[in-house]
XYZ file of C-alpha atoms in Angstrom:
414
model
C 156.276 21.010 105.178
C 152.767 19.540 105.854
C 150.801 20.542 108.742
C 150.799 18.183 111.741
C 147.820 18.296 114.034
C 146.371 15.977 116.466
C 143.829 15.499 113.940
C 146.146 13.971 111.595
C 145.320 9.974 110.865
C 148.978 9.358 111.107
C 149.162 11.071 114.346
C 146.404 8.982 115.463
C 148.136 5.819 114.083
C 151.497 6.753 116.015
C 149.182 7.143 118.719
C 147.434 3.728 118.902
C 151.154 1.842 117.958
C 152.229 3.655 121.070
C 149.329 2.239 123.052
C 149.515 -1.090 121.274
C 153.044 -1.686 122.349
C 152.427 -0.600 126.133
C 149.931 -3.125 126.136
C 151.835 -5.771 124.610
C 154.856 -5.168 126.927
C 152.670 -5.148 130.184
C 155.609 -5.396 132.342
C 156.309 -1.356 131.658
C 154.805 0.494 134.479
C 152.158 2.548 134.027
C 153.631 5.915 135.132
C 156.179 5.175 132.364
C 153.527 4.919 129.715
C 151.936 8.436 130.867
C 155.406 10.213 130.896
C 155.799 8.957 127.418
C 152.491 9.786 125.817
C 152.382 13.302 127.363
C 156.142 13.582 125.711
C 154.791 12.706 122.215
C 151.836 14.802 122.628
C 154.350 18.020 123.215
C 156.303 17.200 120.411
C 153.292 17.442 118.051
C 152.620 20.585 119.831
C 155.771 22.255 119.004
C 155.440 20.881 115.618
C 152.363 22.408 115.055
C 153.900 25.847 116.413
C 156.555 25.783 114.035
C 154.158 25.131 111.087
C 152.144 28.006 112.281
C 155.384 30.169 112.290
C 156.118 29.239 108.955
C 152.542 29.527 107.374
C 152.281 33.006 108.672
C 155.403 33.953 107.588
C 155.039 32.665 104.086
C 151.602 35.004 104.265
C 153.623 37.696 104.921
C 155.768 37.350 102.308
C 153.155 36.955 99.835
C 151.739 40.521 101.341
C 154.329 42.356 100.916
C 154.555 41.205 97.339
C 151.006 41.652 96.740
C 150.385 38.429 95.943
C 146.965 38.341 97.941
C 145.627 34.714 96.576
C 148.869 33.424 98.147
C 148.510 35.238 101.543
C 144.833 34.061 101.676
C 146.253 30.556 101.206
C 148.582 30.474 103.809
C 146.316 32.518 106.302
C 143.915 29.840 105.652
C 146.310 27.062 106.732
C 147.648 28.685 109.779
C 144.385 29.375 111.278
C 143.916 25.412 111.530
C 146.922 25.592 113.567
C 146.207 28.812 115.487
C 146.235 27.815 119.310
C 146.191 29.921 122.153
C 145.724 33.907 122.276
C 149.427 34.795 121.251
C 148.967 32.522 117.976
C 145.742 34.210 117.165
C 146.831 37.599 117.946
C 149.897 37.138 115.533
C 147.086 35.364 112.957
C 144.806 38.778 113.405
C 147.721 41.127 112.702
C 148.613 39.502 109.307
C 145.470 39.239 108.399
C 145.124 43.092 109.253
C 148.306 43.456 107.382
C 147.143 41.649 104.337
C 143.695 43.676 104.047
C 145.538 47.058 104.849
C 147.633 46.089 101.404
C 144.431 45.636 99.425
C 143.108 48.437 100.361
C 146.050 50.225 99.491
C 145.812 48.708 96.086
C 142.322 49.768 95.648
C 143.107 53.271 96.811
C 145.895 53.591 94.262
C 143.390 52.124 91.133
C 140.800 54.809 92.482
C 143.694 57.399 92.519
C 145.021 56.396 89.097
C 141.564 56.781 87.735
C 140.512 59.934 89.330
C 143.765 61.604 87.798
C 142.963 60.132 84.241
C 139.500 61.597 84.289
C 140.974 65.089 85.650
C 143.223 64.933 82.179
C 140.343 63.878 80.606
C 138.076 66.703 81.480
C 141.158 69.341 81.205
C 141.617 68.184 77.506
C 137.844 68.218 76.542
C 137.598 71.092 78.171
C 140.409 73.249 76.418
C 138.914 71.786 73.070
C 135.501 73.313 74.187
C 137.196 76.757 74.444
C 139.231 76.706 71.353
C 136.075 75.852 69.676
C 134.636 78.468 71.192
C 137.408 81.442 70.782
C 137.149 80.242 66.752
C 133.418 81.110 66.695
C 134.237 84.286 68.504
C 136.753 85.390 66.244
C 134.896 84.448 62.980
C 131.884 86.628 64.399
C 134.322 89.139 65.349
C 135.629 89.365 61.572
C 132.307 89.061 60.083
C 131.180 92.241 62.252
C 134.132 93.880 60.864
C 133.816 93.413 57.201
C 130.319 94.402 57.452
C 131.328 98.119 59.021
C 133.879 98.163 56.573
C 131.575 97.639 53.517
C 128.860 100.159 55.352
C 131.531 103.069 55.785
C 132.913 102.345 52.252
C 129.461 102.944 50.757
C 128.912 106.001 52.871
C 131.943 107.567 51.434
C 130.940 106.650 47.840
C 127.702 108.200 48.493
C 128.628 111.185 49.693
C 131.303 111.960 46.992
C 128.587 111.396 44.539
C 126.526 113.842 46.041
C 129.745 116.341 46.415
C 130.152 115.936 42.461
C 126.223 116.568 41.713
C 126.064 119.845 43.816
C 129.191 121.138 42.322
C 127.623 120.348 38.745
C 124.423 122.406 39.567
C 126.456 125.120 40.729
C 128.315 125.100 37.767
C 124.718 125.261 35.792
C 123.462 127.797 37.475
C 126.809 129.939 36.762
C 126.447 129.346 33.285
C 123.063 130.614 32.756
C 123.716 134.065 34.901
C 126.988 133.863 32.609
C 124.242 133.868 29.138
C 121.958 136.646 30.836
C 124.549 138.565 31.706
C 125.844 138.766 27.888
C 121.973 138.651 26.766
C 121.742 142.033 29.015
C 124.766 143.461 27.981
C 124.220 142.956 24.361
C 120.416 144.595 24.523
C 122.215 147.429 26.130
C 124.383 147.977 23.548
C 121.823 147.445 21.341
C 119.389 149.928 22.695
C 122.333 152.416 23.137
C 123.098 152.375 19.379
C 119.603 152.768 18.780
C 119.639 155.779 20.880
C 122.481 156.942 18.812
C 120.582 156.577 15.569
C 117.721 158.376 16.560
C 119.381 161.083 18.079
C 121.351 161.648 14.638
C 117.701 161.595 13.145
C 116.459 163.537 15.719
C 118.835 166.408 14.658
C 118.574 165.764 11.104
C 114.756 166.212 10.978
C 115.388 169.116 13.527
C 117.457 171.025 11.327
C 115.405 169.632 7.859
C 111.897 170.106 9.765
C 112.333 173.403 12.015
C 109.098 174.852 10.561
C 107.153 171.998 11.485
C 107.339 172.785 15.573
C 104.359 170.512 16.154
C 106.148 167.561 14.502
C 109.690 168.403 16.282
C 107.435 168.687 19.697
C 105.794 165.421 18.883
C 109.014 163.511 17.802
C 110.822 164.556 20.915
C 107.720 163.433 23.142
C 107.999 160.343 21.403
C 111.970 160.032 21.783
C 111.468 161.186 25.438
C 109.025 158.253 25.851
C 110.974 155.986 24.405
C 114.200 156.923 26.824
C 112.175 156.246 29.811
C 110.811 153.581 28.337
C 114.348 152.346 27.707
C 115.933 153.681 31.014
C 113.339 151.782 33.185
C 114.072 148.676 30.935
C 117.755 149.329 31.703
C 116.960 149.553 35.722
C 114.930 146.302 35.119
C 117.807 144.337 33.517
C 120.239 145.828 36.370
C 118.439 144.662 39.207
C 117.819 141.758 37.649
C 121.866 141.052 37.097
C 122.044 142.048 40.692
C 119.512 139.478 41.962
C 121.401 136.915 39.857
C 124.823 137.923 41.112
C 123.313 137.531 44.833
C 121.535 133.979 43.640
C 125.423 133.367 42.305
C 126.681 133.992 45.474
C 124.517 132.279 47.699
C 125.148 129.434 45.241
C 128.511 129.802 45.851
C 128.395 129.635 49.236
C 125.854 126.763 49.327
C 128.797 124.799 47.579
C 131.503 125.933 49.924
C 129.300 124.984 52.745
C 128.420 121.395 51.453
C 131.887 120.799 50.123
C 132.962 121.671 54.080
C 130.427 119.151 55.194
C 131.634 116.707 52.474
C 135.000 117.126 53.775
C 134.493 116.499 57.842
C 132.391 113.948 56.790
C 135.394 112.171 54.787
C 137.572 113.153 57.601
C 135.083 111.508 60.172
C 134.609 108.354 57.654
C 138.613 108.330 57.853
C 138.900 108.701 61.828
C 136.463 105.786 61.985
C 138.477 103.605 59.848
C 141.383 104.826 61.809
C 139.575 103.507 65.040
C 138.789 100.529 63.445
C 141.830 99.330 62.379
C 143.235 100.453 65.717
C 140.241 98.283 67.238
C 141.658 95.346 64.544
C 145.039 95.754 65.662
C 144.359 95.546 69.656
C 142.190 92.627 68.967
C 144.675 90.701 67.109
C 147.352 92.110 70.003
C 144.971 90.440 72.498
C 144.469 87.194 70.796
C 148.280 86.596 70.526
C 148.936 87.667 73.961
C 146.355 85.004 74.810
C 147.721 82.375 72.462
C 151.224 82.875 74.011
C 149.643 82.559 77.329
C 147.938 79.328 75.984
C 151.160 77.982 74.489
C 152.744 78.711 77.903
C 150.075 76.994 79.718
C 150.253 73.718 77.531
C 154.066 73.921 78.070
C 153.789 73.941 81.683
C 151.066 71.457 81.654
C 153.404 69.064 79.377
C 156.349 69.677 81.721
C 154.351 68.548 84.916
C 152.945 65.615 83.101
C 156.256 64.677 82.059
C 157.649 65.036 85.596
C 154.529 63.400 87.196
C 155.169 60.261 84.236
C 158.887 60.439 85.658
C 157.745 59.873 89.366
C 155.424 57.181 88.319
C 157.910 55.386 86.242
C 160.525 55.747 88.968
C 157.836 54.614 91.863
C 156.636 51.777 89.354
C 160.419 50.746 88.937
C 161.021 50.864 92.404
C 158.099 48.642 93.596
C 158.981 46.387 90.943
C 162.882 46.210 92.152
C 161.323 45.714 95.777
C 159.499 42.768 94.425
C 162.328 41.361 93.790
C 164.397 41.789 96.527
C 165.258 38.554 98.554
C 167.122 38.819 101.708
C 168.859 36.899 104.176
C 170.778 36.658 107.306
C 174.618 35.691 107.260
C 177.829 35.429 109.298
C 180.898 36.447 107.825
C 184.271 34.877 108.844
C 186.090 38.123 111.226
C 182.668 39.264 111.775
C 183.122 38.449 115.578
C 179.556 36.595 115.190
C 177.541 39.552 113.550
C 174.660 39.167 111.456
C 174.499 40.614 108.278
C 172.097 41.099 105.759
C 172.606 39.982 102.071
C 170.484 39.558 99.104
C 169.642 39.468 95.606
C 167.674 41.581 93.505
C 165.936 40.767 89.921
C 167.465 43.117 87.100
C 164.712 45.218 85.301
C 165.573 46.877 82.357
C 165.630 49.758 81.604
C 167.195 50.802 84.495
C 165.365 53.693 85.425
C 166.995 54.254 89.143
C 170.425 52.852 88.636
C 171.486 53.536 92.528
C 168.705 52.616 95.351
C 168.537 52.134 99.172
C 166.514 49.255 100.354
C 164.984 49.953 103.894
C 164.222 46.336 105.350
C 163.466 44.608 108.865
C 164.898 41.686 110.614
C 163.227 39.815 113.437
C 162.988 36.514 114.718
C 159.854 34.213 114.003
C 157.451 34.537 116.892
C 158.998 37.687 117.839
C 157.149 41.281 117.409
C 160.283 42.951 118.073
C 161.921 44.488 114.663
C 165.143 45.666 113.622
C 165.232 48.290 111.251
C 168.249 49.412 109.003
C 168.783 50.573 105.212
C 170.841 48.985 102.445
C 172.797 51.721 100.850
C 173.552 51.627 96.888
C 172.442 47.839 96.977
C 173.428 46.161 94.231
C 171.757 42.652 94.877
C 175.294 40.761 95.130
C 175.105 38.447 97.723
C 178.460 37.265 100.145
C 180.879 38.824 102.857
C 183.705 39.943 100.741
C 182.528 40.908 97.525
C 178.705 41.828 97.993
C 176.023 43.779 99.497
C 176.497 43.053 103.486
C 174.799 45.748 105.669
C 175.026 44.724 109.733
C 171.726 44.100 111.726
C 172.299 45.360 114.814
C 171.204 45.115 117.268
C 171.703 41.500 116.823
C 168.779 39.306 116.785
C 168.471 36.900 119.794
C 167.695 33.989 117.389
C 170.205 31.604 115.159
C 170.926 33.510 111.908
C 169.223 30.914 109.788
C 166.155 31.837 111.661
C 165.805 35.475 111.099
C 163.434 36.625 108.915
C 164.424 40.042 106.677
C 161.398 41.724 105.200
C 162.227 44.671 102.614
C 159.288 47.578 103.824
C 160.278 50.003 100.578
C 163.151 50.547 98.147
C 163.769 54.539 97.545
C 166.161 56.461 94.912
C 169.928 56.909 96.596
C 170.859 59.251 93.657
C 169.810 62.772 95.558
């Protein structure tokens, strides 16, 4: 409906014709002409009031479905028809509702942007932690390999030293055996010589008993040779004892060295066992951490899926709400009661099968609202086979004047 106000040229034309008619028919009393003019102005004011309410209702409907350009357009038209404090307050209230809905849209946009930023930051932190953990694990493996190489090298050096000492001891023992054999051969040789000399002396004594001086000389020579031989034997005996003492000392040193090598090998073995246990503990900790991380990722994926499902449900319900149209009707046999009935736009896929629609009904120009809930709303209009919901208490205006505003749509599955 086009707006009609006193500034409209058509209205001025009607008033002009009205005055011209009154002038032409001068026989009509002046009082009657003034009364007719006031009635016309009053009718024009009523027409403006109706247009104002229609524009304001359209603006509110556009605001509900977030068609802000439509709301602003209707409010600009309504502002031209706003008269009196009542209309101005109603215009201000609709304007505030428009701004509040804009603010809610901006808040939702900022919330979604912040949520996406947090998800991106969490993903970047997780990737950085995985890279750092891989670098630390690589460093631990290099350190473990270096320690193992050093332990193996030490064990090989200990083995070589042990074999060298063992060979030296064998050489010393062989030398001592050789010296002992040489000494025994000398003793036997000396014994044989003494025996031969004694035989020769006895033969000489028997043959040369007369030659006492020669006998004494030969006896003296034999005594000196015996003394020298005895001294030689004693020296060889001492040397043999010394060699035996050195051999015992060498054997003791070999045993000490072998014990040290055994202790070193045992220590190396224990270190290797500790190293393997350490690697096992590190692997166990790594497995635990990996398992914990997998559980955290599964939980995060579960929460993300739940959140995505929630967002999908909320988006679906908002889309459904934007497509629901209610109107007030009366039904045969309804005792004059007003009912809310309406249609809705079908959206595929159907995320929520059962919905409850929260609405409010009001008369134009009234600030009193009647709230209601359309349970299990199917969007099928009609009194008998469709969705009908009683509007109680009954609005004070006519049924075709009742406005029904959809507040929100919620899931009726719970």
